[in-house]
PDB file of C-alpha atoms in Angstrom:
ATOM      1  CA  MET L   1       0.336  43.135 108.631  1.00  0.00           C
ATOM      2  CA  LYS L   2       1.393  41.454 111.812  1.00  0.00           C
ATOM      3  CA  LEU L   3       5.027  40.208 112.595  1.00  0.00           C
ATOM      4  CA  ILE L   4       5.274  36.889 114.563  1.00  0.00           C
ATOM      5  CA  THR L   5       8.868  36.023 116.111  1.00  0.00           C
ATOM      6  CA  ILE L   6       9.628  32.351 116.080  1.00  0.00           C
ATOM      7  CA  LEU L   7      12.192  32.380 118.757  1.00  0.00           C
ATOM      8  CA  ILE L   8      14.596  28.945 118.695  1.00  0.00           C
ATOM      9  CA  PRO L   9      17.524  28.741 121.511  1.00  0.00           C
ATOM     10  CA  CYS L  10      19.936  26.427 119.416  1.00  0.00           C
ATOM     11  CA  PHE L  11      23.360  24.628 121.089  1.00  0.00           C
ATOM     12  CA  ASN L  12      24.556  22.337 119.112  1.00  0.00           C
ATOM     13  CA  GLU L  13      21.780  21.665 116.767  1.00  0.00           C
ATOM     14  CA  GLU L  14      23.735  22.222 113.270  1.00  0.00           C
ATOM     15  CA  ASN L  15      22.245  18.478 112.104  1.00  0.00           C
ATOM     16  CA  SER L  16      18.866  19.773 112.348  1.00  0.00           C
ATOM     17  CA  LEU L  17      18.559  23.380 111.453  1.00  0.00           C
ATOM     18  CA  ASP L  18      17.838  22.659 107.585  1.00  0.00           C
ATOM     19  CA  LEU L  19      15.306  20.071 108.217  1.00  0.00           C
ATOM     20  CA  LEU L  20      13.593  22.368 110.800  1.00  0.00           C
ATOM     21  CA  TYR L  21      13.931  25.679 108.202  1.00  0.00           C
ATOM     22  CA  GLU L  22      12.176  23.664 105.819  1.00  0.00           C
ATOM     23  CA  ARG L  23       9.166  22.887 107.949  1.00  0.00           C
ATOM     24  CA  LEU L  24       8.881  26.431 109.533  1.00  0.00           C
ATOM     25  CA  ARG L  25       9.093  27.839 105.640  1.00  0.00           C
ATOM     26  CA  ASN L  26       6.552  25.306 104.657  1.00  0.00           C
ATOM     27  CA  MET L  27       4.528  26.477 107.279  1.00  0.00           C
ATOM     28  CA  THR L  28       4.775  30.076 106.641  1.00  0.00           C
ATOM     29  CA  SER L  29       3.918  30.077 103.671  1.00  0.00           C
ATOM     30  CA  GLN L  30       0.844  29.017 104.177  1.00  0.00           C
ATOM     31  CA  LEU L  31      -0.125  31.951 106.283  1.00  0.00           C
ATOM     32  CA  SER L  32       0.467  35.411 103.927  1.00  0.00           C
ATOM     33  CA  GLN L  33      -1.631  37.467 106.184  1.00  0.00           C
ATOM     34  CA  TYR L  34       0.927  37.446 108.378  1.00  0.00           C
ATOM     35  CA  ARG L  35       5.125  38.531 108.431  1.00  0.00           C
ATOM     36  CA  PHE L  36       7.254  36.335 109.813  1.00  0.00           C
ATOM     37  CA  GLN L  37      11.294  36.720 111.977  1.00  0.00           C
ATOM     38  CA  ILE L  38      12.558  33.177 112.533  1.00  0.00           C
ATOM     39  CA  LEU L  39      15.049  34.235 115.582  1.00  0.00           C
ATOM     40  CA  LEU L  40      18.104  31.752 115.678  1.00  0.00           C
ATOM     41  CA  VAL L  41      19.463  31.840 119.354  1.00  0.00           C
ATOM     42  CA  ASN L  42      23.427  30.714 119.020  1.00  0.00           C
ATOM     43  CA  ASP L  43      23.871  29.366 122.902  1.00  0.00           C
ATOM     44  CA  GLY L  44      27.794  28.716 122.850  1.00  0.00           C
ATOM     45  CA  SER L  45      27.355  25.717 120.432  1.00  0.00           C
ATOM     46  CA  LYS L  46      30.213  23.813 119.884  1.00  0.00           C
ATOM     47  CA  ASP L  47      29.950  22.567 116.041  1.00  0.00           C
ATOM     48  CA  ASN L  48      28.677  24.359 112.840  1.00  0.00           C
ATOM     49  CA  THR L  49      25.577  25.579 114.313  1.00  0.00           C
ATOM     50  CA  LEU L  50      26.542  29.241 113.646  1.00  0.00           C
ATOM     51  CA  ALA L  51      27.943  28.846 110.478  1.00  0.00           C
ATOM     52  CA  LYS L  52      24.774  27.097 109.590  1.00  0.00           C
ATOM     53  CA  MET L  53      22.803  30.193 111.091  1.00  0.00           C
ATOM     54  CA  GLN L  54      24.780  32.310 109.203  1.00  0.00           C
ATOM     55  CA  GLU L  55      24.485  30.486 105.946  1.00  0.00           C
ATOM     56  CA  LEU L  56      20.291  30.765 106.389  1.00  0.00           C
ATOM     57  CA  HIS L  57      20.346  34.527 107.206  1.00  0.00           C
ATOM     58  CA  THR L  58      22.852  35.169 104.112  1.00  0.00           C
ATOM     59  CA  LYS L  59      20.055  32.764 102.128  1.00  0.00           C
ATOM     60  CA  ASP L  60      16.939  34.490 104.025  1.00  0.00           C
ATOM     61  CA  SER L  61      16.503  38.135 105.059  1.00  0.00           C
ATOM     62  CA  THR L  62      13.209  36.800 107.506  1.00  0.00           C
ATOM     63  CA  VAL L  63      16.286  34.311 109.496  1.00  0.00           C
ATOM     64  CA  SER L  64      17.978  36.494 112.114  1.00  0.00           C
ATOM     65  CA  TYR L  65      20.434  34.905 114.444  1.00  0.00           C
ATOM     66  CA  LEU L  66      21.582  36.085 117.975  1.00  0.00           C
ATOM     67  CA  SER L  67      25.407  34.447 119.227  1.00  0.00           C
ATOM     68  CA  LEU L  68      26.020  34.837 122.870  1.00  0.00           C
ATOM     69  CA  SER L  69      29.295  34.631 123.925  1.00  0.00           C
ATOM     70  CA  ARG L  70      29.464  31.614 125.439  1.00  0.00           C
ATOM     71  CA  ASN L  71      27.046  28.722 126.484  1.00  0.00           C
ATOM     72  CA  PHE L  72      24.407  30.817 129.146  1.00  0.00           C
ATOM     73  CA  GLY L  73      21.930  27.967 129.286  1.00  0.00           C
ATOM     74  CA  LYS L  74      18.923  27.341 127.883  1.00  0.00           C
ATOM     75  CA  GLU L  75      16.837  29.080 130.149  1.00  0.00           C
ATOM     76  CA  ASN L  76      19.355  32.644 129.493  1.00  0.00           C
ATOM     77  CA  ALA L  77      18.908  32.367 126.053  1.00  0.00           C
ATOM     78  CA  MET L  78      15.421  32.501 125.506  1.00  0.00           C
ATOM     79  CA  LEU L  79      15.821  35.449 127.510  1.00  0.00           C
ATOM     80  CA  ALA L  80      18.267  36.873 124.934  1.00  0.00           C
ATOM     81  CA  GLY L  81      16.150  36.282 122.363  1.00  0.00           C
ATOM     82  CA  LEU L  82      13.066  37.309 123.986  1.00  0.00           C
ATOM     83  CA  ASP L  83      14.998  40.680 124.438  1.00  0.00           C
ATOM     84  CA  PHE L  84      15.862  40.442 120.589  1.00  0.00           C
ATOM     85  CA  ALA L  85      12.533  39.865 119.380  1.00  0.00           C
ATOM     86  CA  GLU L  86      10.679  42.664 117.337  1.00  0.00           C
ATOM     87  CA  GLY L  87       7.275  40.712 116.753  1.00  0.00           C
ATOM     88  CA  ASP L  88       3.429  41.474 117.913  1.00  0.00           C
ATOM     89  CA  ALA L  89       3.751  38.074 119.159  1.00  0.00           C
ATOM     90  CA  VAL L  90       6.818  35.293 119.637  1.00  0.00           C
ATOM     91  CA  ILE L  91       6.783  31.919 119.296  1.00  0.00           C
ATOM     92  CA  LEU L  92       8.948  29.593 121.564  1.00  0.00           C
ATOM     93  CA  LEU L  93       9.994  26.397 119.794  1.00  0.00           C
ATOM     94  CA  ASP L  94      12.840  23.698 120.207  1.00  0.00           C
ATOM     95  CA  ALA L  95      15.133  23.040 117.214  1.00  0.00           C
ATOM     96  CA  ASP L  96      15.079  19.485 117.824  1.00  0.00           C
ATOM     97  CA  LEU L  97      11.884  19.498 116.214  1.00  0.00           C
ATOM     98  CA  GLN L  98       9.826  17.371 119.064  1.00  0.00           C
ATOM     99  CA  ASP L  99       7.282  19.943 118.841  1.00  0.00           C
ATOM    100  CA  PRO L 100       5.869  20.214 116.044  1.00  0.00           C
ATOM    101  CA  PRO L 101       5.664  23.879 113.752  1.00  0.00           C
ATOM    102  CA  GLU L 102       2.739  22.534 112.112  1.00  0.00           C
ATOM    103  CA  LEU L 103       1.311  23.506 115.587  1.00  0.00           C
ATOM    104  CA  ILE L 104       1.772  27.102 115.201  1.00  0.00           C
ATOM    105  CA  PRO L 105      -1.424  28.230 112.677  1.00  0.00           C
ATOM    106  CA  GLN L 106      -3.640  26.896 115.616  1.00  0.00           C
ATOM    107  CA  MET L 107      -1.683  28.457 118.064  1.00  0.00           C
ATOM    108  CA  ILE L 108      -2.089  31.850 115.967  1.00  0.00           C
ATOM    109  CA  GLU L 109      -5.780  31.466 115.175  1.00  0.00           C
ATOM    110  CA  GLU L 110      -6.290  31.268 119.384  1.00  0.00           C
ATOM    111  CA  TRP L 111      -4.113  34.258 119.843  1.00  0.00           C
ATOM    112  CA  GLU L 112      -6.393  36.047 117.539  1.00  0.00           C
ATOM    113  CA  LYS L 113      -9.154  35.070 119.625  1.00  0.00           C
ATOM    114  CA  GLY L 114      -7.733  37.248 122.418  1.00  0.00           C
ATOM    115  CA  TYR L 115      -5.462  34.578 124.173  1.00  0.00           C
ATOM    116  CA  ASP L 116      -2.200  36.035 125.847  1.00  0.00           C
ATOM    117  CA  ASP L 117      -0.669  32.810 126.407  1.00  0.00           C
ATOM    118  CA  VAL L 118      -1.287  29.745 123.946  1.00  0.00           C
ATOM    119  CA  TYR L 119       0.842  26.781 125.509  1.00  0.00           C
ATOM    120  CA  ALA L 120       0.910  23.239 124.281  1.00  0.00           C
ATOM    121  CA  ARG L 121       0.523  20.571 126.501  1.00  0.00           C
ATOM    122  CA  ARG L 122       2.082  16.898 125.947  1.00  0.00           C
ATOM    123  CA  ARG L 123      -0.084  14.434 125.282  1.00  0.00           C
ATOM    124  CA  SER L 124       2.356  11.405 124.649  1.00  0.00           C
ATOM    125  CA  ARG L 125       6.087  11.267 124.498  1.00  0.00           C
ATOM    126  CA  ALA L 126       7.761   9.746 121.306  1.00  0.00           C
ATOM    127  CA  GLY L 127      10.967   8.786 121.221  1.00  0.00           C
ATOM    128  CA  GLU L 128      11.807   9.142 125.113  1.00  0.00           C
ATOM    129  CA  THR L 129      12.934   6.679 127.803  1.00  0.00           C
ATOM    130  CA  TRP L 130      10.328   5.446 130.514  1.00  0.00           C
ATOM    131  CA  PHE L 131      12.615   6.804 132.867  1.00  0.00           C
ATOM    132  CA  LYS L 132      12.611  10.010 131.555  1.00  0.00           C
ATOM    133  CA  LYS L 133       8.585   9.906 130.854  1.00  0.00           C
ATOM    134  CA  ALA L 134       8.509   8.370 134.705  1.00  0.00           C
ATOM    135  CA  SER L 135      10.404  11.048 136.627  1.00  0.00           C
ATOM    136  CA  ALA L 136       9.134  13.895 134.525  1.00  0.00           C
ATOM    137  CA  HIS L 137       4.974  12.789 135.581  1.00  0.00           C
ATOM    138  CA  TRP L 138       6.288  13.189 139.301  1.00  0.00           C
ATOM    139  CA  TYR L 139       8.810  15.826 139.318  1.00  0.00           C
ATOM    140  CA  TYR L 140       5.285  18.326 138.217  1.00  0.00           C
ATOM    141  CA  ARG L 141       3.252  16.518 140.563  1.00  0.00           C
ATOM    142  CA  ILE L 142       5.674  17.169 143.291  1.00  0.00           C
ATOM    143  CA  LEU L 143       6.215  20.700 141.632  1.00  0.00           C
ATOM    144  CA  GLN L 144       2.366  21.230 141.469  1.00  0.00           C
ATOM    145  CA  LYS L 145       2.069  20.217 145.164  1.00  0.00           C
ATOM    146  CA  PHE L 146       5.451  22.685 146.295  1.00  0.00           C
ATOM    147  CA  ALA L 147       5.087  25.475 144.279  1.00  0.00           C
ATOM    148  CA  ASP L 148       3.100  28.611 145.172  1.00  0.00           C
ATOM    149  CA  ILE L 149       1.294  28.901 141.407  1.00  0.00           C
ATOM    150  CA  ASP L 150      -0.257  26.655 139.182  1.00  0.00           C
ATOM    151  CA  ILE L 151       2.275  24.846 137.020  1.00  0.00           C
ATOM    152  CA  PRO L 152       0.498  23.206 134.459  1.00  0.00           C
ATOM    153  CA  SER L 153       1.708  19.441 134.082  1.00  0.00           C
ATOM    154  CA  ASP L 154       3.685  17.833 130.633  1.00  0.00           C
ATOM    155  CA  VAL L 155       4.333  21.943 129.485  1.00  0.00           C
ATOM    156  CA  GLY L 156       7.102  22.527 128.021  1.00  0.00           C
ATOM    157  CA  ASP L 157       8.593  26.038 126.556  1.00  0.00           C
ATOM    158  CA  PHE L 158       6.553  25.656 123.027  1.00  0.00           C
ATOM    159  CA  ARG L 159       4.218  28.084 122.977  1.00  0.00           C
ATOM    160  CA  LEU L 160       2.622  31.435 121.759  1.00  0.00           C
ATOM    161  CA  LEU L 161       3.338  34.900 123.643  1.00  0.00           C
ATOM    162  CA  ASP L 162       0.927  38.539 122.725  1.00  0.00           C
ATOM    163  CA  ARG L 163       3.770  41.278 123.399  1.00  0.00           C
ATOM    164  CA  GLN L 164       2.668  42.373 126.756  1.00  0.00           C
ATOM    165  CA  ALA L 165       3.296  38.684 128.180  1.00  0.00           C
ATOM    166  CA  VAL L 166       6.797  38.847 126.153  1.00  0.00           C
ATOM    167  CA  ASP L 167       7.405  42.423 127.616  1.00  0.00           C
ATOM    168  CA  ALA L 168       6.194  41.306 131.275  1.00  0.00           C
ATOM    169  CA  LEU L 169       8.685  38.051 130.877  1.00  0.00           C
ATOM    170  CA  CYS L 170      11.736  40.755 130.032  1.00  0.00           C
ATOM    171  CA  SER L 171      11.152  42.716 132.837  1.00  0.00           C
ATOM    172  CA  LEU L 172      11.732  40.052 135.415  1.00  0.00           C
ATOM    173  CA  ARG L 173      15.221  39.979 135.261  1.00  0.00           C
ATOM    174  CA  GLU L 174      16.281  36.510 137.628  1.00  0.00           C
ATOM    175  CA  ARG L 175      19.478  35.519 137.660  1.00  0.00           C
ATOM    176  CA  GLN L 176      18.633  31.826 138.495  1.00  0.00           C
ATOM    177  CA  ARG L 177      15.578  31.949 135.931  1.00  0.00           C
ATOM    178  CA  TYR L 178      13.006  29.064 135.695  1.00  0.00           C
ATOM    179  CA  THR L 179      10.811  30.134 132.753  1.00  0.00           C
ATOM    180  CA  LYS L 180       7.940  27.399 132.688  1.00  0.00           C
ATOM    181  CA  GLY L 181       7.290  29.299 136.135  1.00  0.00           C
ATOM    182  CA  LEU L 182       7.619  32.342 135.441  1.00  0.00           C
ATOM    183  CA  PHE L 183       4.903  31.941 132.671  1.00  0.00           C
ATOM    184  CA  SER L 184       2.811  31.256 134.896  1.00  0.00           C
ATOM    185  CA  TRP L 185       3.573  33.985 137.271  1.00  0.00           C
ATOM    186  CA  ILE L 186       2.754  36.462 134.853  1.00  0.00           C
ATOM    187  CA  GLY L 187      -0.715  35.365 134.581  1.00  0.00           C
ATOM    188  CA  TYR L 188      -2.568  37.064 131.497  1.00  0.00           C
ATOM    189  CA  ASN L 189      -5.233  34.718 129.112  1.00  0.00           C
ATOM    190  CA  LYS L 190      -4.124  31.654 128.621  1.00  0.00           C
ATOM    191  CA  LYS L 191      -5.251  28.894 126.755  1.00  0.00           C
ATOM    192  CA  GLU L 192      -4.056  25.039 126.024  1.00  0.00           C
ATOM    193  CA  LEU L 193      -3.436  22.991 123.478  1.00  0.00           C
ATOM    194  CA  LEU L 194      -2.937  19.306 122.849  1.00  0.00           C
ATOM    195  CA  PHE L 195       0.110  17.614 121.064  1.00  0.00           C
ATOM    196  CA  ASP L 196       1.492  14.759 120.826  1.00  0.00           C
ATOM    197  CA  ARG L 197       5.483  14.986 121.154  1.00  0.00           C
ATOM    198  CA  GLU L 198       7.700  13.651 117.986  1.00  0.00           C
ATOM    199  CA  PRO L 199      11.043  11.703 118.400  1.00  0.00           C
ATOM    200  CA  ARG L 200      14.277  14.264 118.088  1.00  0.00           C
ATOM    201  CA  ALA L 201      15.193  14.844 114.393  1.00  0.00           C
ATOM    202  CA  ALA L 202      18.462  14.286 114.917  1.00  0.00           C
ATOM    203  CA  GLY L 203      20.960  14.318 117.882  1.00  0.00           C
ATOM    204  CA  ASN L 204      20.906  13.674 121.280  1.00  0.00           C
ATOM    205  CA  SER L 205      19.190  15.667 123.796  1.00  0.00           C
ATOM    206  CA  LYS L 206      21.011  17.988 125.886  1.00  0.00           C
ATOM    207  CA  MET L 207      19.791  17.090 129.024  1.00  0.00           C
ATOM    208  CA  ASN L 208      21.197  14.466 131.342  1.00  0.00           C
ATOM    209  CA  PHE L 209      19.803  13.547 135.162  1.00  0.00           C
ATOM    210  CA  LEU L 210      22.149  16.246 136.796  1.00  0.00           C
ATOM    211  CA  LYS L 211      21.065  18.742 134.148  1.00  0.00           C
ATOM    212  CA  LEU L 212      16.972  17.783 135.036  1.00  0.00           C
ATOM    213  CA  PHE L 213      17.721  17.197 138.808  1.00  0.00           C
ATOM    214  CA  GLY L 214      18.885  21.266 138.663  1.00  0.00           C
ATOM    215  CA  LEU L 215      16.191  22.090 136.920  1.00  0.00           C
ATOM    216  CA  ALA L 216      14.170  20.144 139.441  1.00  0.00           C
ATOM    217  CA  VAL L 217      15.793  22.062 142.279  1.00  0.00           C
ATOM    218  CA  ASP L 218      15.121  25.394 140.896  1.00  0.00           C
ATOM    219  CA  GLY L 219      11.859  25.223 140.077  1.00  0.00           C
ATOM    220  CA  ILE L 220      10.957  24.362 143.421  1.00  0.00           C
ATOM    221  CA  THR L 221      12.767  26.495 144.779  1.00  0.00           C
ATOM    222  CA  SER L 222      11.892  29.334 142.428  1.00  0.00           C
ATOM    223  CA  PHE L 223       8.545  29.510 143.307  1.00  0.00           C
ATOM    224  CA  SER L 224       8.065  27.849 147.009  1.00  0.00           C
ATOM    225  CA  VAL L 225       9.761  28.116 150.726  1.00  0.00           C
ATOM    226  CA  ALA L 226       8.222  24.682 151.253  1.00  0.00           C
ATOM    227  CA  PRO L 227      11.569  22.842 151.830  1.00  0.00           C
ATOM    228  CA  LEU L 228      12.366  25.421 154.518  1.00  0.00           C
ATOM    229  CA  ARG L 229       8.918  24.743 156.021  1.00  0.00           C
ATOM    230  CA  LEU L 230       9.824  21.129 155.883  1.00  0.00           C
ATOM    231  CA  ALA L 231      12.867  21.458 157.370  1.00  0.00           C
ATOM    232  CA  SER L 232      11.342  23.277 160.274  1.00  0.00           C
ATOM    233  CA  ILE L 233       8.725  20.457 160.888  1.00  0.00           C
ATOM    234  CA  LEU L 234      11.110  17.720 160.736  1.00  0.00           C
ATOM    235  CA  GLY L 235      12.969  19.488 163.572  1.00  0.00           C
ATOM    236  CA  ILE L 236      10.545  19.770 165.660  1.00  0.00           C
ATOM    237  CA  ILE L 237       8.990  15.991 165.498  1.00  0.00           C
ATOM    238  CA  ILE L 238      12.760  14.931 165.920  1.00  0.00           C
ATOM    239  CA  SER L 239      13.128  16.897 168.698  1.00  0.00           C
ATOM    240  CA  SER L 240      10.054  16.406 170.275  1.00  0.00           C
ATOM    241  CA  ILE L 241      10.622  12.338 169.548  1.00  0.00           C
ATOM    242  CA  ALA L 242      13.693  12.622 171.450  1.00  0.00           C
ATOM    243  CA  PHE L 243      12.552  14.548 174.712  1.00  0.00           C
ATOM    244  CA  ILE L 244       9.959  11.880 174.765  1.00  0.00           C
ATOM    245  CA  TYR L 245      12.900   9.324 174.063  1.00  0.00           C
ATOM    246  CA  LEU L 246      14.417  10.986 177.118  1.00  0.00           C
ATOM    247  CA  VAL L 247      12.046  10.922 179.365  1.00  0.00           C
ATOM    248  CA  PHE L 248      11.022   7.447 178.811  1.00  0.00           C
ATOM    249  CA  VAL L 249      15.315   6.405 179.634  1.00  0.00           C
ATOM    250  CA  ILE L 250      15.211   8.709 182.575  1.00  0.00           C
ATOM    251  CA  ALA L 251      12.150   7.543 184.126  1.00  0.00           C
ATOM    252  CA  LYS L 252      13.413   3.631 183.340  1.00  0.00           C
ATOM    253  CA  THR L 253      16.296   4.292 184.886  1.00  0.00           C
ATOM    254  CA  LEU L 254      15.001   5.621 187.754  1.00  0.00           C
ATOM    255  CA  LEU L 255      12.022   3.170 188.389  1.00  0.00           C
ATOM    256  CA  PHE L 256      13.445  -0.166 187.471  1.00  0.00           C
ATOM    257  CA  GLY L 257      17.518   0.630 187.474  1.00  0.00           C
ATOM    258  CA  ASP L 258      17.932  -0.496 184.224  1.00  0.00           C
ATOM    259  CA  PRO L 259      21.476   0.679 182.732  1.00  0.00           C
ATOM    260  CA  VAL L 260      20.964   3.500 179.717  1.00  0.00           C
ATOM    261  CA  ALA L 261      21.788   2.272 176.122  1.00  0.00           C
ATOM    262  CA  GLY L 262      25.170   2.063 175.325  1.00  0.00           C
ATOM    263  CA  TYR L 263      27.269   2.373 172.780  1.00  0.00           C
ATOM    264  CA  PRO L 264      25.512   1.191 169.088  1.00  0.00           C
ATOM    265  CA  SER L 265      22.305   2.626 170.228  1.00  0.00           C
ATOM    266  CA  MET L 266      24.190   6.152 170.933  1.00  0.00           C
ATOM    267  CA  ILE L 267      25.820   6.109 167.974  1.00  0.00           C
ATOM    268  CA  SER L 268      22.938   5.320 165.548  1.00  0.00           C
ATOM    269  CA  ILE L 269      21.441   8.207 167.534  1.00  0.00           C
ATOM    270  CA  ILE L 270      24.403  10.365 166.514  1.00  0.00           C
ATOM    271  CA  LEU L 271      25.086   9.059 162.767  1.00  0.00           C
ATOM    272  CA  PHE L 272      21.187   9.872 162.286  1.00  0.00           C
ATOM    273  CA  MET L 273      20.833  13.485 163.478  1.00  0.00           C
ATOM    274  CA  GLY L 274      23.644  14.291 162.146  1.00  0.00           C
ATOM    275  CA  GLY L 275      21.986  13.251 158.588  1.00  0.00           C
ATOM    276  CA  ILE L 276      19.015  15.186 159.345  1.00  0.00           C
ATOM    277  CA  GLN L 277      21.168  18.301 160.044  1.00  0.00           C
ATOM    278  CA  LEU L 278      23.485  18.086 156.845  1.00  0.00           C
ATOM    279  CA  ILE L 279      19.967  17.689 154.840  1.00  0.00           C
ATOM    280  CA  VAL L 280      18.300  20.958 156.634  1.00  0.00           C
ATOM    281  CA  LEU L 281      21.729  22.511 155.746  1.00  0.00           C
ATOM    282  CA  GLY L 282      21.684  21.430 152.246  1.00  0.00           C
ATOM    283  CA  ILE L 283      18.322  23.387 152.241  1.00  0.00           C
ATOM    284  CA  ILE L 284      19.022  26.241 153.429  1.00  0.00           C
ATOM    285  CA  GLY L 285      22.106  26.121 151.350  1.00  0.00           C
ATOM    286  CA  GLU L 286      20.147  26.204 147.913  1.00  0.00           C
ATOM    287  CA  TYR L 287      18.436  29.417 149.217  1.00  0.00           C
ATOM    288  CA  VAL L 288      21.280  31.139 150.110  1.00  0.00           C
ATOM    289  CA  GLY L 289      23.141  30.391 146.818  1.00  0.00           C
ATOM    290  CA  ARG L 290      19.987  32.097 144.805  1.00  0.00           C
ATOM    291  CA  ILE L 291      20.479  34.963 146.885  1.00  0.00           C
ATOM    292  CA  PHE L 292      23.944  34.708 146.439  1.00  0.00           C
ATOM    293  CA  TYR L 293      24.008  34.487 143.116  1.00  0.00           C
ATOM    294  CA  GLU L 294      20.908  37.261 142.939  1.00  0.00           C
ATOM    295  CA  SER L 295      23.289  40.075 145.098  1.00  0.00           C
ATOM    296  CA  LYS L 296      26.461  40.087 142.560  1.00  0.00           C
ATOM    297  CA  ARG L 297      24.102  41.504 139.987  1.00  0.00           C
ATOM    298  CA  ARG L 298      25.706  39.491 136.723  1.00  0.00           C
ATOM    299  CA  PRO L 299      24.281  39.892 133.576  1.00  0.00           C
ATOM    300  CA  ASP L 300      21.956  36.826 132.714  1.00  0.00           C
ATOM    301  CA  TYR L 301      24.106  36.705 129.057  1.00  0.00           C
ATOM    302  CA  LEU L 302      26.603  38.468 127.000  1.00  0.00           C
ATOM    303  CA  VAL L 303      25.570  38.752 123.136  1.00  0.00           C
ATOM    304  CA  SER L 304      28.466  38.139 120.800  1.00  0.00           C
ATOM    305  CA  GLU L 305      27.203  38.943 117.325  1.00  0.00           C
ATOM    306  CA  TYR L 306      23.178  39.850 115.928  1.00  0.00           C
ATOM    307  CA  ASN L 307      23.024  39.498 112.834  1.00  0.00           C
ATOM    308  CA  GLY L 308      26.890  40.052 111.640  1.00  0.00           C
ATOM    309  CA  ASN L 309      27.276  42.701 114.218  1.00  0.00           C
ATOM    310  CA  LYS L 310      29.295  43.160 117.577  1.00  0.00           C
ATOM    311  CA  VAL L 311      26.682  43.417 120.246  1.00  0.00           C
ATOM    312  CA  PHE L 312      28.452  45.550 123.136  1.00  0.00           C
ATOM    313  CA  PRO L 313      27.564  45.072 126.929  1.00  0.00           C
ATOM    314  CA  GLY L 314      24.610  47.168 127.760  1.00  0.00           C
ATOM    315  CA  LYS L 315      23.313  47.902 124.234  1.00  0.00           C
ATOM    316  CA  LYS L 316      20.669  46.027 121.690  1.00  0.00           C
TER     317      LYS L 316
END
């Protein structure tokens, strides 16, 4: 029988794990023609998430858990899970139950038809503020304009990946990972499913505005140099305007003897140009920072234990 791994990264999710497990068991019991591995990844949780994982593993041998040495972020936690996943296919699922496990049988059905990447697109987003919905809407639209690849809008990490696609993702060892873009970059045969996103089962979202903004910057800078091109175009436009204005001032002074604009206009121009220069330097700095992190070649994550056994760096 084919083995399917359900990969769930967790950070402070002790209150939702029991409900998540029950819904997964109800779903998998209806698919007796498959074997399932539920792989929970503890991303440095500060609550009793790890203890809850250990309890589930003791109760059910199909539940495995992977505990990282500290919080490395969801992107790296997913990579760790993909490295340790054993299934012929891997399903990525959040622990907060906003993505319904009941959609998994339909994903498997499409996978059996030959699709390598069956992803779920949100038709609606219950339990989220208007600001988060609006910012997500505009973020995906801006990302599609900037990115060199087609990244579908309103699509998260909830998807089924064939083993070939999983191995392709694991071969990409970027330090500043933007997995939503990598899903598109690797290609393969894709299929879209629509669903209505549910409210969180417990707790609050771990993503605040600053983290979402950082994720947006990662998405744009990981798959496009368009910001650098825009900075160059902006520099050319401002330089051209400044040159035209300089010619106008000189001609006006020579022909009519008018005095050159004084202190207020000069200060305004200096402050404006200084602001533009700082923006351009910030854009360049984002790309230089990515080069800096990549050049250090540190591992993407470190594992503390896997199913109760210590894992040493460089070994699975």
